[in-house]
Amino acid sequence: MNKPRILIAEDEVLILEGTLRPVLKAHFDIVAAVGNGPDAIAAAEEHRPDVALLDVSLPGLRGFDVARKILASQPACKVLFVSCYAEKAYVEAARELGASGYVLKGRVFSELVNAIRTAQSGEFYESAV
């Protein structure tokens, strides 16, 4: 069975390289890991991921704007936000723009893996906020 292809867009290098990439690599095919919005859009166009994990606060172009562009060009791509913002308004904004989930940073990695799998099944995943 092929592993789902994942794009990670996270501007904090320690989180990107120290935690997200190594942990997710065991479960998924990481096709790109970038640190800003414009690079996320370019990587999505180049690699056509199954799932895009986006930080809400990306430099250059915020995560919600990146998600809109990715979903407009690749409607089959599942977009999940990984964020430190625990406000319901962010979760609702993610849902309204067509994202597949919203996961809070600081959660255990098994929750993120579960969120990706839930999104792939067509359901919206939401961390308890």
Short mmCIF file of N, CA and C in Angstrom, two decimals:
data_model
loop_
_atom_site.label_atom_id
_atom_site.label_comp_id
_atom_site.label_asym_id
_atom_site.label_seq_id
_atom_site.Cartn_x
_atom_site.Cartn_y
_atom_site.Cartn_z
N MET A 1 0.85 -1.19 0.00
CA MET A 1 0.00 0.00 0.00
C MET A 1 0.89 1.24 0.00
N ASN A 2 0.55 2.20 -0.85
CA ASN A 2 1.31 3.44 -0.92
C ASN A 2 1.00 4.32 0.28
N LYS A 3 2.05 4.95 0.79
CA LYS A 3 1.86 5.91 1.88
C LYS A 3 1.30 7.20 1.30
N PRO A 4 0.38 7.86 2.02
CA PRO A 4 -0.11 9.16 1.56
C PRO A 4 1.04 10.16 1.45
N ARG A 5 0.96 11.01 0.45
CA ARG A 5 1.99 12.02 0.17
C ARG A 5 1.64 13.30 0.92
N ILE A 6 2.58 13.76 1.76
CA ILE A 6 2.32 14.89 2.66
C ILE A 6 3.25 16.06 2.35
N LEU A 7 2.66 17.25 2.33
CA LEU A 7 3.39 18.52 2.28
C LEU A 7 3.27 19.15 3.66
N ILE A 8 4.39 19.58 4.23
CA ILE A 8 4.38 20.28 5.52
C ILE A 8 4.84 21.71 5.30
N ALA A 9 4.06 22.66 5.79
CA ALA A 9 4.45 24.08 5.74
C ALA A 9 4.43 24.61 7.17
N GLU A 10 5.59 24.82 7.72
CA GLU A 10 5.77 25.26 9.11
C GLU A 10 6.99 26.16 9.17
N ASP A 11 6.82 27.37 9.72
CA ASP A 11 7.93 28.32 9.72
C ASP A 11 8.90 28.14 10.88
N GLU A 12 8.54 27.41 11.91
CA GLU A 12 9.45 27.18 13.03
C GLU A 12 10.29 25.95 12.73
N VAL A 13 11.57 26.18 12.45
CA VAL A 13 12.47 25.11 12.01
C VAL A 13 12.55 23.98 13.03
N LEU A 14 12.58 24.31 14.32
CA LEU A 14 12.67 23.27 15.35
C LEU A 14 11.46 22.34 15.28
N ILE A 15 10.29 22.90 15.09
CA ILE A 15 9.08 22.07 14.98
C ILE A 15 9.10 21.28 13.68
N LEU A 16 9.47 21.93 12.59
CA LEU A 16 9.48 21.27 11.28
C LEU A 16 10.49 20.13 11.24
N GLU A 17 11.74 20.46 11.52
CA GLU A 17 12.81 19.47 11.39
C GLU A 17 12.99 18.58 12.61
N GLY A 18 12.62 19.10 13.78
CA GLY A 18 12.85 18.35 15.00
C GLY A 18 11.72 17.43 15.39
N THR A 19 10.51 17.74 14.94
CA THR A 19 9.39 16.91 15.35
C THR A 19 8.50 16.46 14.20
N LEU A 20 7.91 17.39 13.47
CA LEU A 20 6.93 17.01 12.44
C LEU A 20 7.49 16.05 11.40
N ARG A 21 8.56 16.45 10.77
CA ARG A 21 9.09 15.62 9.68
C ARG A 21 9.52 14.23 10.17
N PRO A 22 10.34 14.14 11.23
CA PRO A 22 10.78 12.80 11.64
C PRO A 22 9.65 11.88 12.11
N VAL A 23 8.69 12.41 12.83
CA VAL A 23 7.61 11.58 13.32
C VAL A 23 6.67 11.14 12.20
N LEU A 24 6.31 12.08 11.34
CA LEU A 24 5.38 11.75 10.26
C LEU A 24 6.00 10.87 9.19
N LYS A 25 7.32 10.94 9.06
CA LYS A 25 8.03 10.15 8.06
C LYS A 25 7.82 8.64 8.26
N ALA A 26 7.57 8.24 9.49
CA ALA A 26 7.34 6.82 9.78
C ALA A 26 6.00 6.34 9.22
N HIS A 27 5.05 7.25 9.01
CA HIS A 27 3.71 6.88 8.59
C HIS A 27 3.35 7.33 7.17
N PHE A 28 4.04 8.37 6.69
CA PHE A 28 3.65 9.00 5.44
C PHE A 28 4.88 9.29 4.58
N ASP A 29 4.64 9.58 3.31
CA ASP A 29 5.69 10.00 2.38
C ASP A 29 5.73 11.53 2.40
N ILE A 30 6.76 12.10 3.01
CA ILE A 30 6.89 13.55 3.08
C ILE A 30 7.50 14.02 1.76
N VAL A 31 6.68 14.66 0.92
CA VAL A 31 7.15 15.07 -0.40
C VAL A 31 7.81 16.44 -0.38
N ALA A 32 7.48 17.27 0.63
CA ALA A 32 8.10 18.59 0.75
C ALA A 32 7.87 19.12 2.16
N ALA A 33 8.84 19.88 2.64
CA ALA A 33 8.73 20.56 3.93
C ALA A 33 9.28 21.97 3.72
N VAL A 34 8.43 22.96 3.88
CA VAL A 34 8.80 24.34 3.56
C VAL A 34 8.48 25.26 4.74
N GLY A 35 9.02 26.48 4.69
CA GLY A 35 8.88 27.39 5.81
C GLY A 35 8.07 28.65 5.57
N ASN A 36 7.43 28.78 4.39
CA ASN A 36 6.63 29.98 4.16
C ASN A 36 5.50 29.68 3.16
N GLY A 37 4.57 30.63 3.06
CA GLY A 37 3.40 30.46 2.22
C GLY A 37 3.68 30.30 0.74
N PRO A 38 4.46 31.21 0.15
CA PRO A 38 4.73 31.06 -1.29
C PRO A 38 5.41 29.74 -1.64
N ASP A 39 6.34 29.30 -0.79
CA ASP A 39 6.99 28.01 -1.05
C ASP A 39 6.01 26.84 -0.91
N ALA A 40 5.04 26.99 -0.02
CA ALA A 40 4.03 25.94 0.15
C ALA A 40 3.19 25.80 -1.13
N ILE A 41 2.81 26.91 -1.70
CA ILE A 41 2.03 26.87 -2.95
C ILE A 41 2.84 26.26 -4.07
N ALA A 42 4.10 26.67 -4.20
CA ALA A 42 4.97 26.12 -5.24
C ALA A 42 5.18 24.62 -5.04
N ALA A 43 5.40 24.19 -3.80
CA ALA A 43 5.62 22.77 -3.50
C ALA A 43 4.35 21.96 -3.78
N ALA A 44 3.19 22.53 -3.49
CA ALA A 44 1.93 21.84 -3.76
C ALA A 44 1.74 21.65 -5.26
N GLU A 45 2.08 22.67 -6.04
CA GLU A 45 1.97 22.56 -7.50
C GLU A 45 2.94 21.53 -8.05
N GLU A 46 4.15 21.52 -7.52
CA GLU A 46 5.17 20.59 -8.02
C GLU A 46 4.90 19.14 -7.62
N HIS A 47 4.52 18.93 -6.34
CA HIS A 47 4.45 17.57 -5.81
C HIS A 47 3.04 16.97 -5.75
N ARG A 48 2.00 17.80 -5.88
CA ARG A 48 0.62 17.33 -5.85
C ARG A 48 0.36 16.39 -4.66
N PRO A 49 0.50 16.89 -3.43
CA PRO A 49 0.35 16.03 -2.25
C PRO A 49 -1.09 15.58 -2.04
N ASP A 50 -1.23 14.50 -1.30
CA ASP A 50 -2.56 14.05 -0.89
C ASP A 50 -3.07 14.91 0.26
N VAL A 51 -2.13 15.33 1.13
CA VAL A 51 -2.47 16.13 2.30
C VAL A 51 -1.45 17.25 2.45
N ALA A 52 -1.95 18.45 2.76
CA ALA A 52 -1.08 19.59 3.07
C ALA A 52 -1.31 19.98 4.52
N LEU A 53 -0.25 19.92 5.31
CA LEU A 53 -0.30 20.38 6.71
C LEU A 53 0.22 21.80 6.73
N LEU A 54 -0.61 22.74 7.12
CA LEU A 54 -0.25 24.15 7.06
C LEU A 54 -0.33 24.79 8.44
N ASP A 55 0.70 25.55 8.78
CA ASP A 55 0.63 26.41 9.95
C ASP A 55 -0.27 27.58 9.58
N VAL A 56 -1.02 28.10 10.52
CA VAL A 56 -1.89 29.25 10.26
C VAL A 56 -1.06 30.49 9.98
N SER A 57 0.05 30.65 10.69
CA SER A 57 0.85 31.88 10.62
C SER A 57 2.11 31.71 9.78
N LEU A 58 1.95 31.43 8.53
CA LEU A 58 3.11 31.30 7.66
C LEU A 58 3.56 32.67 7.18
N PRO A 59 4.87 32.91 7.11
CA PRO A 59 5.34 34.18 6.54
C PRO A 59 5.15 34.21 5.03
N GLY A 60 4.98 35.41 4.52
CA GLY A 60 4.84 35.59 3.07
C GLY A 60 3.42 35.48 2.58
N LEU A 61 2.66 34.56 3.13
CA LEU A 61 1.26 34.35 2.80
C LEU A 61 0.68 33.46 3.88
N ARG A 62 -0.31 33.96 4.58
CA ARG A 62 -0.86 33.23 5.72
C ARG A 62 -1.46 31.89 5.30
N GLY A 63 -1.53 30.98 6.26
CA GLY A 63 -2.01 29.63 6.00
C GLY A 63 -3.37 29.54 5.35
N PHE A 64 -4.33 30.39 5.78
CA PHE A 64 -5.66 30.34 5.18
C PHE A 64 -5.61 30.73 3.70
N ASP A 65 -4.77 31.70 3.36
CA ASP A 65 -4.64 32.09 1.95
C ASP A 65 -3.95 31.00 1.13
N VAL A 66 -2.97 30.35 1.73
CA VAL A 66 -2.30 29.23 1.07
C VAL A 66 -3.31 28.12 0.81
N ALA A 67 -4.12 27.82 1.81
CA ALA A 67 -5.13 26.76 1.67
C ALA A 67 -6.10 27.06 0.54
N ARG A 68 -6.55 28.31 0.46
CA ARG A 68 -7.47 28.68 -0.63
C ARG A 68 -6.85 28.40 -2.00
N LYS A 69 -5.59 28.78 -2.16
CA LYS A 69 -4.92 28.58 -3.44
C LYS A 69 -4.72 27.10 -3.75
N ILE A 70 -4.31 26.33 -2.75
CA ILE A 70 -4.10 24.90 -2.97
C ILE A 70 -5.42 24.22 -3.32
N LEU A 71 -6.46 24.53 -2.56
CA LEU A 71 -7.76 23.89 -2.80
C LEU A 71 -8.37 24.30 -4.14
N ALA A 72 -8.09 25.53 -4.58
CA ALA A 72 -8.61 25.97 -5.88
C ALA A 72 -7.96 25.21 -7.03
N SER A 73 -6.67 24.91 -6.89
CA SER A 73 -5.97 24.22 -7.97
C SER A 73 -5.95 22.70 -7.81
N GLN A 74 -6.16 22.23 -6.58
CA GLN A 74 -6.11 20.79 -6.30
C GLN A 74 -7.22 20.42 -5.33
N PRO A 75 -8.45 20.39 -5.78
CA PRO A 75 -9.57 20.13 -4.87
C PRO A 75 -9.51 18.79 -4.14
N ALA A 76 -8.78 17.82 -4.67
CA ALA A 76 -8.67 16.52 -4.01
C ALA A 76 -7.70 16.53 -2.84
N CYS A 77 -6.85 17.55 -2.76
CA CYS A 77 -5.88 17.64 -1.66
C CYS A 77 -6.61 17.94 -0.36
N LYS A 78 -6.27 17.23 0.68
CA LYS A 78 -6.83 17.48 2.00
C LYS A 78 -5.91 18.47 2.72
N VAL A 79 -6.48 19.54 3.25
CA VAL A 79 -5.71 20.56 3.96
C VAL A 79 -6.03 20.46 5.44
N LEU A 80 -4.97 20.34 6.23
CA LEU A 80 -5.10 20.33 7.68
C LEU A 80 -4.27 21.47 8.24
N PHE A 81 -4.84 22.21 9.16
CA PHE A 81 -4.09 23.26 9.84
C PHE A 81 -3.51 22.69 11.12
N VAL A 82 -2.25 23.05 11.39
CA VAL A 82 -1.58 22.71 12.63
C VAL A 82 -1.22 24.05 13.25
N SER A 83 -1.83 24.36 14.39
CA SER A 83 -1.73 25.73 14.90
C SER A 83 -1.70 25.78 16.42
N CYS A 84 -1.17 26.87 16.93
CA CYS A 84 -1.20 27.11 18.37
C CYS A 84 -2.43 27.92 18.78
N TYR A 85 -3.20 28.40 17.81
CA TYR A 85 -4.39 29.19 18.10
C TYR A 85 -5.56 28.27 18.46
N ALA A 86 -6.00 28.35 19.70
CA ALA A 86 -7.04 27.45 20.20
C ALA A 86 -8.43 28.07 20.19
N GLU A 87 -8.62 29.14 19.42
CA GLU A 87 -9.93 29.80 19.38
C GLU A 87 -10.85 29.10 18.37
N LYS A 88 -12.11 28.95 18.76
CA LYS A 88 -13.11 28.32 17.89
C LYS A 88 -13.24 29.03 16.55
N ALA A 89 -13.02 30.37 16.54
CA ALA A 89 -13.15 31.13 15.29
C ALA A 89 -12.18 30.63 14.23
N TYR A 90 -10.98 30.20 14.63
CA TYR A 90 -10.01 29.67 13.67
C TYR A 90 -10.50 28.33 13.11
N VAL A 91 -11.05 27.50 13.98
CA VAL A 91 -11.56 26.19 13.55
C VAL A 91 -12.70 26.39 12.55
N GLU A 92 -13.60 27.30 12.86
CA GLU A 92 -14.73 27.55 11.97
C GLU A 92 -14.27 28.15 10.64
N ALA A 93 -13.29 29.04 10.69
CA ALA A 93 -12.75 29.61 9.44
C ALA A 93 -12.13 28.52 8.58
N ALA A 94 -11.42 27.59 9.21
CA ALA A 94 -10.81 26.47 8.47
C ALA A 94 -11.89 25.61 7.82
N ARG A 95 -12.93 25.32 8.57
CA ARG A 95 -14.02 24.49 8.05
C ARG A 95 -14.72 25.19 6.88
N GLU A 96 -14.97 26.50 7.02
CA GLU A 96 -15.67 27.26 5.99
C GLU A 96 -14.90 27.33 4.68
N LEU A 97 -13.58 27.37 4.74
CA LEU A 97 -12.82 27.46 3.49
C LEU A 97 -12.58 26.11 2.84
N GLY A 98 -13.04 25.05 3.50
CA GLY A 98 -12.95 23.73 2.89
C GLY A 98 -11.81 22.87 3.38
N ALA A 99 -11.16 23.28 4.48
CA ALA A 99 -10.09 22.46 5.05
C ALA A 99 -10.68 21.17 5.61
N SER A 100 -9.81 20.21 5.84
CA SER A 100 -10.23 18.91 6.34
C SER A 100 -9.96 18.71 7.82
N GLY A 101 -9.36 19.72 8.45
CA GLY A 101 -9.13 19.58 9.88
C GLY A 101 -8.30 20.70 10.47
N TYR A 102 -8.27 20.69 11.80
CA TYR A 102 -7.56 21.71 12.57
C TYR A 102 -7.01 21.02 13.82
N VAL A 103 -5.68 20.95 13.91
CA VAL A 103 -5.02 20.27 15.01
C VAL A 103 -4.16 21.27 15.78
N LEU A 104 -4.28 21.24 17.08
CA LEU A 104 -3.50 22.15 17.91
C LEU A 104 -2.08 21.63 18.11
N LYS A 105 -1.12 22.55 18.02
CA LYS A 105 0.26 22.20 18.35
C LYS A 105 0.29 21.86 19.84
N GLY A 106 1.18 21.02 20.20
CA GLY A 106 1.27 20.63 21.60
C GLY A 106 0.50 19.35 21.90
N ARG A 107 -0.23 18.86 20.92
CA ARG A 107 -0.94 17.58 21.10
C ARG A 107 0.04 16.45 20.83
N VAL A 108 -0.33 15.26 21.20
CA VAL A 108 0.53 14.11 20.93
C VAL A 108 0.52 13.84 19.43
N PHE A 109 1.60 13.27 18.95
CA PHE A 109 1.70 13.03 17.51
C PHE A 109 0.72 11.99 17.01
N SER A 110 0.30 11.10 17.89
CA SER A 110 -0.70 10.13 17.44
C SER A 110 -1.99 10.85 17.04
N GLU A 111 -2.29 12.00 17.67
CA GLU A 111 -3.47 12.76 17.27
C GLU A 111 -3.31 13.32 15.86
N LEU A 112 -2.12 13.79 15.54
CA LEU A 112 -1.88 14.32 14.20
C LEU A 112 -1.99 13.21 13.15
N VAL A 113 -1.44 12.06 13.43
CA VAL A 113 -1.55 10.92 12.51
C VAL A 113 -3.03 10.56 12.34
N ASN A 114 -3.78 10.52 13.44
CA ASN A 114 -5.21 10.23 13.37
C ASN A 114 -5.95 11.30 12.58
N ALA A 115 -5.57 12.56 12.77
CA ALA A 115 -6.21 13.66 12.04
C ALA A 115 -6.00 13.51 10.53
N ILE A 116 -4.80 13.13 10.12
CA ILE A 116 -4.51 12.94 8.70
C ILE A 116 -5.35 11.80 8.14
N ARG A 117 -5.42 10.72 8.87
CA ARG A 117 -6.21 9.56 8.41
C ARG A 117 -7.71 9.90 8.36
N THR A 118 -8.19 10.67 9.34
CA THR A 118 -9.59 11.09 9.35
C THR A 118 -9.89 11.97 8.15
N ALA A 119 -8.99 12.91 7.88
CA ALA A 119 -9.17 13.81 6.73
C ALA A 119 -9.21 13.02 5.43
N GLN A 120 -8.34 12.02 5.32
CA GLN A 120 -8.32 11.22 4.10
C GLN A 120 -9.63 10.45 3.90
N SER A 121 -10.30 10.14 4.99
CA SER A 121 -11.57 9.41 4.88
C SER A 121 -12.73 10.34 4.53
N GLY A 122 -12.46 11.67 4.46
CA GLY A 122 -13.48 12.61 4.06
C GLY A 122 -14.16 13.32 5.21
N GLU A 123 -13.72 13.05 6.43
CA GLU A 123 -14.31 13.71 7.59
C GLU A 123 -13.45 14.88 8.05
N PHE A 124 -14.06 15.81 8.77
CA PHE A 124 -13.33 16.95 9.33
C PHE A 124 -12.80 16.55 10.70
N TYR A 125 -11.51 16.79 10.95
CA TYR A 125 -10.91 16.49 12.25
C TYR A 125 -10.69 17.79 12.99
N GLU A 126 -11.07 17.79 14.27
CA GLU A 126 -10.90 18.99 15.08
C GLU A 126 -10.35 18.61 16.45
N SER A 127 -9.22 19.22 16.83
CA SER A 127 -8.74 19.08 18.20
C SER A 127 -9.73 19.75 19.12
N ALA A 128 -9.88 19.24 20.30
CA ALA A 128 -10.76 19.88 21.28
C ALA A 128 -10.18 21.24 21.64
N VAL A 129 -10.96 22.30 21.44
CA VAL A 129 -10.53 23.66 21.80
C VAL A 129 -11.38 24.23 22.89
#
